[in-house]
Amino acid sequence: MFDRVRKAWSGFREAARAEREPGPDRRGHNLFEAAAAYVSACAEDDQDRIDEAAGRVSPEALSFGVNELACRAVIALARERDQSPRTVARELLGLPTA
């Protein structure tokens, strides 16, 4: 189990490093900027912006950025609502409170 987590984390770190050091086929976009653009486009159901944001970075980097954005958003909402992150995440997904 921990080996899979370690391999996944290593992959995310490599993706982030690749985004900081773009090759000839990358435009050097910040993965967090791409994640923010992607999530906001999804929220607004704007397929053109979704496609554009998804093309800025590798799928692995985008996944990492979206995950980081989700974590930060849940933490911010939890603090704002004075609730646990778990409670906020379950409420956002429409799940019953545990």
PDB file of C-alpha atoms in Angstrom:
ATOM      1  CA  MET A   1       0.000   0.000   0.000  1.00  0.00           C
ATOM      2  CA  PHE A   2       2.669   2.493   1.024  1.00  0.00           C
ATOM      3  CA  ASP A   3       4.700   1.548  -2.021  1.00  0.00           C
ATOM      4  CA  ARG A   4       1.811   2.589  -4.296  1.00  0.00           C
ATOM      5  CA  VAL A   5       1.452   5.901  -2.441  1.00  0.00           C
ATOM      6  CA  ARG A   6       5.196   6.509  -2.681  1.00  0.00           C
ATOM      7  CA  LYS A   7       5.157   5.753  -6.434  1.00  0.00           C
ATOM      8  CA  ALA A   8       2.149   8.049  -6.984  1.00  0.00           C
ATOM      9  CA  TRP A   9       3.799  10.870  -5.028  1.00  0.00           C
ATOM     10  CA  SER A  10       7.003  10.373  -7.007  1.00  0.00           C
ATOM     11  CA  GLY A  11       5.005  10.634 -10.225  1.00  0.00           C
ATOM     12  CA  PHE A  12       3.377  13.863  -9.077  1.00  0.00           C
ATOM     13  CA  ARG A  13       6.755  15.309  -8.125  1.00  0.00           C
ATOM     14  CA  GLU A  14       8.163  14.369 -11.537  1.00  0.00           C
ATOM     15  CA  ALA A  15       5.164  15.960 -13.255  1.00  0.00           C
ATOM     16  CA  ALA A  16       5.603  19.146 -11.234  1.00  0.00           C
ATOM     17  CA  ARG A  17       9.323  19.210 -12.040  1.00  0.00           C
ATOM     18  CA  ALA A  18       8.566  18.728 -15.734  1.00  0.00           C
ATOM     19  CA  GLU A  19       6.179  21.679 -15.629  1.00  0.00           C
ATOM     20  CA  ARG A  20       8.854  23.876 -14.034  1.00  0.00           C
ATOM     21  CA  GLU A  21      11.373  22.738 -16.660  1.00  0.00           C
ATOM     22  CA  PRO A  22       9.328  22.635 -19.850  1.00  0.00           C
ATOM     23  CA  GLY A  23      10.491  20.674 -22.858  1.00  0.00           C
ATOM     24  CA  PRO A  24      10.027  21.761 -26.455  1.00  0.00           C
ATOM     25  CA  ASP A  25       6.381  20.618 -26.485  1.00  0.00           C
ATOM     26  CA  ARG A  26       5.354  22.413 -23.288  1.00  0.00           C
ATOM     27  CA  ARG A  27       4.578  26.088 -22.909  1.00  0.00           C
ATOM     28  CA  GLY A  28       5.730  26.225 -19.274  1.00  0.00           C
ATOM     29  CA  HIS A  29       2.349  26.863 -17.693  1.00  0.00           C
ATOM     30  CA  ASN A  30       2.029  26.729 -13.949  1.00  0.00           C
ATOM     31  CA  LEU A  31       0.147  23.593 -12.944  1.00  0.00           C
ATOM     32  CA  PHE A  32      -1.817  25.466 -10.271  1.00  0.00           C
ATOM     33  CA  GLU A  33      -2.904  28.117 -12.772  1.00  0.00           C
ATOM     34  CA  ALA A  34      -4.018  25.339 -15.108  1.00  0.00           C
ATOM     35  CA  ALA A  35      -5.893  23.602 -12.270  1.00  0.00           C
ATOM     36  CA  ALA A  36      -7.658  26.820 -11.263  1.00  0.00           C
ATOM     37  CA  ALA A  37      -8.643  27.520 -14.871  1.00  0.00           C
ATOM     38  CA  TYR A  38      -9.817  23.921 -15.347  1.00  0.00           C
ATOM     39  CA  VAL A  39     -11.941  23.815 -12.179  1.00  0.00           C
ATOM     40  CA  SER A  40     -13.522  27.214 -12.790  1.00  0.00           C
ATOM     41  CA  ALA A  41     -14.293  26.235 -16.396  1.00  0.00           C
ATOM     42  CA  CYS A  42     -15.883  22.989 -15.181  1.00  0.00           C
ATOM     43  CA  ALA A  43     -17.973  24.931 -12.668  1.00  0.00           C
ATOM     44  CA  GLU A  44     -19.171  27.217 -15.467  1.00  0.00           C
ATOM     45  CA  ASP A  45     -19.617  24.291 -17.899  1.00  0.00           C
ATOM     46  CA  ASP A  46     -17.399  25.989 -20.504  1.00  0.00           C
ATOM     47  CA  GLN A  47     -16.030  23.147 -22.640  1.00  0.00           C
ATOM     48  CA  ASP A  48     -13.699  25.368 -24.669  1.00  0.00           C
ATOM     49  CA  ARG A  49     -11.973  26.650 -21.526  1.00  0.00           C
ATOM     50  CA  ILE A  50     -11.915  23.127 -20.063  1.00  0.00           C
ATOM     51  CA  ASP A  51     -10.094  21.843 -23.156  1.00  0.00           C
ATOM     52  CA  GLU A  52      -7.689  24.787 -23.196  1.00  0.00           C
ATOM     53  CA  ALA A  53      -6.806  24.432 -19.500  1.00  0.00           C
ATOM     54  CA  ALA A  54      -6.415  20.655 -19.812  1.00  0.00           C
ATOM     55  CA  GLY A  55      -3.951  21.162 -22.655  1.00  0.00           C
ATOM     56  CA  ARG A  56      -1.653  23.423 -20.651  1.00  0.00           C
ATOM     57  CA  VAL A  57      -0.041  20.704 -18.537  1.00  0.00           C
ATOM     58  CA  SER A  58       0.236  16.940 -18.430  1.00  0.00           C
ATOM     59  CA  PRO A  59      -2.798  14.998 -17.167  1.00  0.00           C
ATOM     60  CA  GLU A  60      -0.819  13.917 -14.095  1.00  0.00           C
ATOM     61  CA  ALA A  61       0.113  17.491 -13.226  1.00  0.00           C
ATOM     62  CA  LEU A  62      -3.463  18.656 -13.764  1.00  0.00           C
ATOM     63  CA  SER A  63      -4.741  15.896 -11.488  1.00  0.00           C
ATOM     64  CA  PHE A  64      -2.267  16.898  -8.798  1.00  0.00           C
ATOM     65  CA  GLY A  65      -3.233  20.589  -9.109  1.00  0.00           C
ATOM     66  CA  VAL A  66      -6.973  19.858  -8.983  1.00  0.00           C
ATOM     67  CA  ASN A  67      -6.451  17.671  -5.913  1.00  0.00           C
ATOM     68  CA  GLU A  68      -4.456  20.418  -4.189  1.00  0.00           C
ATOM     69  CA  LEU A  69      -7.132  22.982  -5.050  1.00  0.00           C
ATOM     70  CA  ALA A  70      -9.857  20.706  -3.651  1.00  0.00           C
ATOM     71  CA  CYS A  71      -7.946  20.184  -0.410  1.00  0.00           C
ATOM     72  CA  ARG A  72      -7.336  23.901   0.049  1.00  0.00           C
ATOM     73  CA  ALA A  73     -10.971  24.739  -0.738  1.00  0.00           C
ATOM     74  CA  VAL A  74     -12.317  22.183   1.749  1.00  0.00           C
ATOM     75  CA  ILE A  75      -9.956  23.439   4.453  1.00  0.00           C
ATOM     76  CA  ALA A  76     -10.953  27.057   3.806  1.00  0.00           C
ATOM     77  CA  LEU A  77     -14.671  26.223   3.919  1.00  0.00           C
ATOM     78  CA  ALA A  78     -14.206  24.133   7.051  1.00  0.00           C
ATOM     79  CA  ARG A  79     -12.517  27.033   8.819  1.00  0.00           C
ATOM     80  CA  GLU A  80     -15.169  29.464   7.594  1.00  0.00           C
ATOM     81  CA  ARG A  81     -18.003  27.193   8.775  1.00  0.00           C
ATOM     82  CA  ASP A  82     -16.197  26.055  11.937  1.00  0.00           C
ATOM     83  CA  GLN A  83     -16.661  22.433  10.873  1.00  0.00           C
ATOM     84  CA  SER A  84     -14.296  19.562  10.187  1.00  0.00           C
ATOM     85  CA  PRO A  85     -12.933  19.143   6.651  1.00  0.00           C
ATOM     86  CA  ARG A  86     -14.552  15.688   6.563  1.00  0.00           C
ATOM     87  CA  THR A  87     -17.998  17.152   7.334  1.00  0.00           C
ATOM     88  CA  VAL A  88     -17.595  19.873   4.705  1.00  0.00           C
ATOM     89  CA  ALA A  89     -16.379  17.430   2.033  1.00  0.00           C
ATOM     90  CA  ARG A  90     -19.302  15.077   2.664  1.00  0.00           C
ATOM     91  CA  GLU A  91     -21.778  17.984   2.568  1.00  0.00           C
ATOM     92  CA  LEU A  92     -20.335  19.271  -0.715  1.00  0.00           C
ATOM     93  CA  LEU A  93     -20.749  15.826  -2.248  1.00  0.00           C
ATOM     94  CA  GLY A  94     -24.265  15.412  -0.873  1.00  0.00           C
ATOM     95  CA  LEU A  95     -23.286  12.487   1.331  1.00  0.00           C
ATOM     96  CA  PRO A  96     -24.881  11.806   4.704  1.00  0.00           C
ATOM     97  CA  THR A  97     -22.837  12.937   7.684  1.00  0.00           C
ATOM     98  CA  ALA A  98     -20.883  10.095   9.200  1.00  0.00           C
TER      99      ALA A  98
END
